[in-house]
XYZ file of C-alpha atoms in Angstrom:
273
model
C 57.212 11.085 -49.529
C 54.487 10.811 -52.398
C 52.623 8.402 -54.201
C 55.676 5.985 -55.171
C 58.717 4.815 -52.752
C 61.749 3.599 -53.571
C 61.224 0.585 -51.232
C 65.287 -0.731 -50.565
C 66.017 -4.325 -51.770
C 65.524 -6.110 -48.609
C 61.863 -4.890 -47.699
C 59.293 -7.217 -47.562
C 56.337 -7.164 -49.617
C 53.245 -7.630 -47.140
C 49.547 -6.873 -47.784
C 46.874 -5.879 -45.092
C 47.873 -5.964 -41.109
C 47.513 -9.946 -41.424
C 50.145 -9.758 -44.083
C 52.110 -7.634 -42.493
C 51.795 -9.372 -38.805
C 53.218 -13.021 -40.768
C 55.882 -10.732 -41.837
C 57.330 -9.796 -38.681
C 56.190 -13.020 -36.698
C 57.925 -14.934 -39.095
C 61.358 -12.966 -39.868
C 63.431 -12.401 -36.837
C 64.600 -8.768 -36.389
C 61.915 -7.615 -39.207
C 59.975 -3.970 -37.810
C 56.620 -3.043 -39.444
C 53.834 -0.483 -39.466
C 50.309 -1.842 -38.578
C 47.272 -0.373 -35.910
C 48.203 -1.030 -32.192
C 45.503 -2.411 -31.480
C 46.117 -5.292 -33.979
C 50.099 -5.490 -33.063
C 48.715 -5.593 -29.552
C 46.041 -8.272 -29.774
C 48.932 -10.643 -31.857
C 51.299 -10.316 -29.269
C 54.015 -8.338 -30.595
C 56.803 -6.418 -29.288
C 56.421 -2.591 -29.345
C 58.466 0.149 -30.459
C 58.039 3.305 -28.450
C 57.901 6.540 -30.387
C 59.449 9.857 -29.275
C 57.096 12.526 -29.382
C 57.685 16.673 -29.712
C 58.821 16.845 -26.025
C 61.454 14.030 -26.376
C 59.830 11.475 -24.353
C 60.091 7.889 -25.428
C 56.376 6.069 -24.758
C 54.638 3.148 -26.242
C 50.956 3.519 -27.413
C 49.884 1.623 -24.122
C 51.687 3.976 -22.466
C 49.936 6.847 -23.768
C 46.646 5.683 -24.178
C 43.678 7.974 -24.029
C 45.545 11.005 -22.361
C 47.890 11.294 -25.045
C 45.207 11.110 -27.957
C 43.351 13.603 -26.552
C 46.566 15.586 -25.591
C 46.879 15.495 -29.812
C 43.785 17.142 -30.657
C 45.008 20.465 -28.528
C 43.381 23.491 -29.304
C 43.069 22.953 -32.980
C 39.278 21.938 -33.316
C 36.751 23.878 -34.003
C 34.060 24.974 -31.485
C 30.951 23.165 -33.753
C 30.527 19.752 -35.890
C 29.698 22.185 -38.839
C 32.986 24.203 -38.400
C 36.141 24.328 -40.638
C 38.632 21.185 -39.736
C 40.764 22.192 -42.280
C 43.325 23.424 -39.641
C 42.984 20.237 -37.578
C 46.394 18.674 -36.916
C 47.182 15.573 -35.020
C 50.404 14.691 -35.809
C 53.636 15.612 -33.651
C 52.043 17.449 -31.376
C 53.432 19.588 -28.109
C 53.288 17.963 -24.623
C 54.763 15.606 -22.764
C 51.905 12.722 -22.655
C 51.131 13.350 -26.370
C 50.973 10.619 -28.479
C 52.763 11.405 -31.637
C 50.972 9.475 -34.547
C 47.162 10.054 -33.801
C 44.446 9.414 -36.754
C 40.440 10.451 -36.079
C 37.861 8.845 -37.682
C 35.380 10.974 -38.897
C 31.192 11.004 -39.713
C 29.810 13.181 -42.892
C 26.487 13.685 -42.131
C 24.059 16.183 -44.005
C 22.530 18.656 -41.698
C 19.321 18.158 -43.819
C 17.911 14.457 -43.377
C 14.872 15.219 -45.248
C 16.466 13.510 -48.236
C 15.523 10.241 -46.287
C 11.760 9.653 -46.840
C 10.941 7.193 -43.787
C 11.223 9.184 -40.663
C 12.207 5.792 -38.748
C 15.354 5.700 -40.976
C 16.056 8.818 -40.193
C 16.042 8.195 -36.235
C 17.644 5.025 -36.618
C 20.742 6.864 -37.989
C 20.496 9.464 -35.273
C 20.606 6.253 -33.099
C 23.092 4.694 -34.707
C 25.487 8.008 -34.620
C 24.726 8.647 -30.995
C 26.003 5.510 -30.316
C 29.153 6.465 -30.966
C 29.503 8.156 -28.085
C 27.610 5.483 -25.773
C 30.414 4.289 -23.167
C 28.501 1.110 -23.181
C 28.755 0.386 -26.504
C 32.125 2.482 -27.051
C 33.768 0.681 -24.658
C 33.061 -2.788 -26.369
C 35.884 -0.847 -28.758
C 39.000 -0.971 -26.411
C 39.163 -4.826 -27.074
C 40.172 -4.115 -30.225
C 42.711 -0.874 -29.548
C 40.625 1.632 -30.706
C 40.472 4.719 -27.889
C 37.211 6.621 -27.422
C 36.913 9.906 -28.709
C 38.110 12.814 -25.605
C 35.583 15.275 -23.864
C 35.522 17.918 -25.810
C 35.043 16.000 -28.938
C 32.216 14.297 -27.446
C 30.637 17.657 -26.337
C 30.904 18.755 -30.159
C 29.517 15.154 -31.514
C 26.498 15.645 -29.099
C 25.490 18.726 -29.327
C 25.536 18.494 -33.454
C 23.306 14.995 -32.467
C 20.957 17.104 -31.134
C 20.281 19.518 -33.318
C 19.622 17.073 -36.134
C 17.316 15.156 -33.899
C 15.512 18.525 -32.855
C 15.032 19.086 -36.669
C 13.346 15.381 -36.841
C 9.090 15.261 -37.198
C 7.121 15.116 -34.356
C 6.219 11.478 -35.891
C 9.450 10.349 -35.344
C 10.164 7.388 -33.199
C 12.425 6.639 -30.536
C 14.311 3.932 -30.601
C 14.853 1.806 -27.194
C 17.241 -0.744 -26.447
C 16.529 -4.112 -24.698
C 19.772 -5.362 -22.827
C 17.663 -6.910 -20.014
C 15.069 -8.807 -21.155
C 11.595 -7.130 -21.662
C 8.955 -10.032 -21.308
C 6.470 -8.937 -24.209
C 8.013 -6.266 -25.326
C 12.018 -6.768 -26.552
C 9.690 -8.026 -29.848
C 7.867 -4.385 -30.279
C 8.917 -2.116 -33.124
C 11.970 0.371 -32.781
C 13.468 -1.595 -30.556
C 17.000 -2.701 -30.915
C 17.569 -6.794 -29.182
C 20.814 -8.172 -29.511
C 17.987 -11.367 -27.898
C 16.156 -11.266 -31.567
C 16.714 -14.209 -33.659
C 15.145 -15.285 -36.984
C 13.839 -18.588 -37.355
C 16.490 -19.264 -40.047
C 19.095 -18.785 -37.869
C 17.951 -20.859 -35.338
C 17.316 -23.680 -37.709
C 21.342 -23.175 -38.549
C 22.880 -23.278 -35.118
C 21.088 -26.442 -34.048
C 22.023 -28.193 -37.443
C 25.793 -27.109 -36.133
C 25.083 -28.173 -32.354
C 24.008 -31.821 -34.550
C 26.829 -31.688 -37.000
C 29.143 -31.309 -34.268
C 27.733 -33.827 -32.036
C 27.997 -36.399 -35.230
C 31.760 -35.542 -35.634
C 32.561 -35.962 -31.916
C 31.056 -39.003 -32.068
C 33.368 -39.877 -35.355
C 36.225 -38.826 -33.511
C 35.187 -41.107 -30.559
C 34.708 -43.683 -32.781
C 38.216 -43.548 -34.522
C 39.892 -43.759 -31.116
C 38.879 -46.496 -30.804
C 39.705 -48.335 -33.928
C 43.299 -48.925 -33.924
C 45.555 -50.373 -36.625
C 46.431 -53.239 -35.261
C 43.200 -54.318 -32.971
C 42.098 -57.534 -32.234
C 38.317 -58.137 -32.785
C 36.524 -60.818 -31.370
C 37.742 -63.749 -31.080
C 38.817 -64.634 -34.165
C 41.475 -62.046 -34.038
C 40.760 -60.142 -37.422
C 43.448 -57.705 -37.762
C 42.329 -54.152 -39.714
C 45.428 -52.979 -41.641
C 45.563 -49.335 -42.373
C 43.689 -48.833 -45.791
C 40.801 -50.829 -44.184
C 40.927 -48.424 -40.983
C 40.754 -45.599 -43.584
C 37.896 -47.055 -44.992
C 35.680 -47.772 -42.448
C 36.640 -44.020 -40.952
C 35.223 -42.626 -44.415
C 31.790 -44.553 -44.439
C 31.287 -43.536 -40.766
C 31.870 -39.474 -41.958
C 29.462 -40.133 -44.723
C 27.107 -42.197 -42.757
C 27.178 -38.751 -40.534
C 26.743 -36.241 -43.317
C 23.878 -38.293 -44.450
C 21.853 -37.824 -41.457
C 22.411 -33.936 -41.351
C 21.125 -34.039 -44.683
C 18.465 -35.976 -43.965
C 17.757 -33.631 -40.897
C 17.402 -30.524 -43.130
C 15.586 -32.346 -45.875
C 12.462 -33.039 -43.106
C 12.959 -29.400 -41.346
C 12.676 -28.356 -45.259
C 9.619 -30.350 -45.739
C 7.616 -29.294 -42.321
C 8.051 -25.995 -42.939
C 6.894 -25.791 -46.454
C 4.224 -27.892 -44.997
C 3.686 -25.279 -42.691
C 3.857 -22.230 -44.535
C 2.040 -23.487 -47.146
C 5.098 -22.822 -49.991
C-alpha cells in the first residue's frame, strides 16, 4: 500500500492501541487494528480472519497451533542462517493463523566486545530466558504466544554455543524463587525478594499516606452539611464543611512530611552524609 494512504473521510484518527481501543469502545459499529492480546485484555469483540484454507477462526481460536502452523518449513536450520526467505503471512493449512509477526534477537556471535565477563553471562541469562516456560509463560497474560518447538530448538542451541565460547571465569547466574536463607543476597544471583533500602523507605511512606487519607475520608463521612453539634446546635454550612475538609488534608500531608524529614535526618545521621 506504501508509505502514505488515502485514509476515506470518515476514518478516525487514533494514536497507539490505547488510542485506538477509545476509538472503537466509544463509536458504535467502529472496527480497528490493534495486538490481540490488548483487544483481548479490554474486552472487545473479535473479528475472525479467513486464512489460505478458507476457514474463518479468531486468534483465540488459533492460538499457539496456528502460529507455529505459520512458520512452516520456511526457517532456516541455524540462528546464524539466512531468514531472508522467512514468510509468515497467509500461510497454507487449515489451523494457520493468517497474520503472524516474530519478534526477533540480534546478537553478535562474538561477545568479546563486552569487557566484564559477568555482563556477558548475564545476557546469555537474560536471552535464555526467553525460552524459560516459567518465565515465558508469565507472557500469555498479556497475548503474546511462546515461540513453537522448533524455534526453540534453534534459539537454544545458538544459546549454547555463545555460552561455550564464554571464559572459564565466567559466572553462572542462579535464580532464587524460594527463599535461600543466607544466600538469595550472594552475587549472580537474580531475587525478585531483593529490595533497596530506598524502596522500602517509599512503600511504607505510601502504606502511611494512605492510612492518613482513609482516615480523611472517615473523617468527612462523618461531617455532614447540615449536622448538629453539641448542644448548642451549630449548624456547618457547606463552605465551612469545605474548609475544615482542607485543613484536615493538610494537617495529613504535614505529618508525611514531617515523617520523611526525620527518616531524612536518621539516616544522614547514620551514614554519616
Amino acid at each position: 500500500v506504501g508509505k502514505v494512504i488515502d485514509w476515506a473521510d470518515t476514518t478516525l484518527p487514533c494514536q497507539g492501541s490505547g488510542g485506538v481501543t477509545d476509538c472503537i469502545r466509544d463509536n458504535e459499529g467502529a472496527i480497528g487494528y490493534i495486538d490481540a492480546g490488548h483487544g483481548n485484555d479490554e474486552g472487545l469483540a473479535e473479528i475472525e480472519l479467513r486464512n489460505l484454507a478458507g476457514i474463518y477462526q479468531s486468534s483465540r481460536e488459533a492460538a499457539e497451533a496456528g502460529v507455529a502452523a505459520a512458520a512452516g518449513d520456511t526457517l532456516p536450520s541455524r540462528a546464524d542462517g539466512d531468514f531472508s526467505g522467512v514468510q509468515l503471512l497467509n500461510q497454507p493449512g487449515e489451523a494457520t493463523w493468517p497474520m503472524v509477526a516474530m519478534s526477533y534477537f540480534y546478537v553478535r556471535k562474538d561477545l568479546s566486545y563486552i569487557p566484564n565477563v559477568a555482563e556477558r553471562s548475564l545476557l546469555l541469562e537474560f536471552l535464555g530466558a526467553f525460552y524459560d516456560p516459567v518465565v515465558i509463560d508469565e507472557c500469555r497474560q498479556f497475548g503474546f504466544v511462546p515461540v513453537g518447538a522448533t524455534v526453540n530448538a534453534i534459539a537454544k542451541e545458538a544459546l549454547s554455543e555463545l555460552k561455550d565460547s564464554l571464559p572459564a571465569d565466567a559466572p553462572t547466574w542462579t535464580y532464587e524463587v524460594d527463599t535461600i536463607k543466607g544466600g538469595g543476597q550472594e552475587d549472580y544471583v537474580i531475587s525478585s525478594k531483593r529490595r533497596t533500602y530506598a524502596e522500602y523507605e517509599r512503600t511504607s511512606l505510601l502504606q502511611d499516606q494512605m492510612a492518613l487519607m482513609a482516615k480523611v475520608a472517615e473523617m468527612e463521612s462523618m461531617m455532614k452539611v447540615d449536622a448538629l453539634v453539641s448542644d448548642d446546635k451549630v449548624v456547618y454550612t457547606q463552605s465551612e464543611a469545605d474548609r475544615i475538609t482542607a485543613a484536615l488534608a493538610l494537617s495529613s500531608l504535614s505529618i508525611v512530611l514531617w515523617g520523611v524529614a526525620i527518616l531524612y535526618l536518621l539516616a544522614k545521621k547514620l551514614c554519616g552524609i
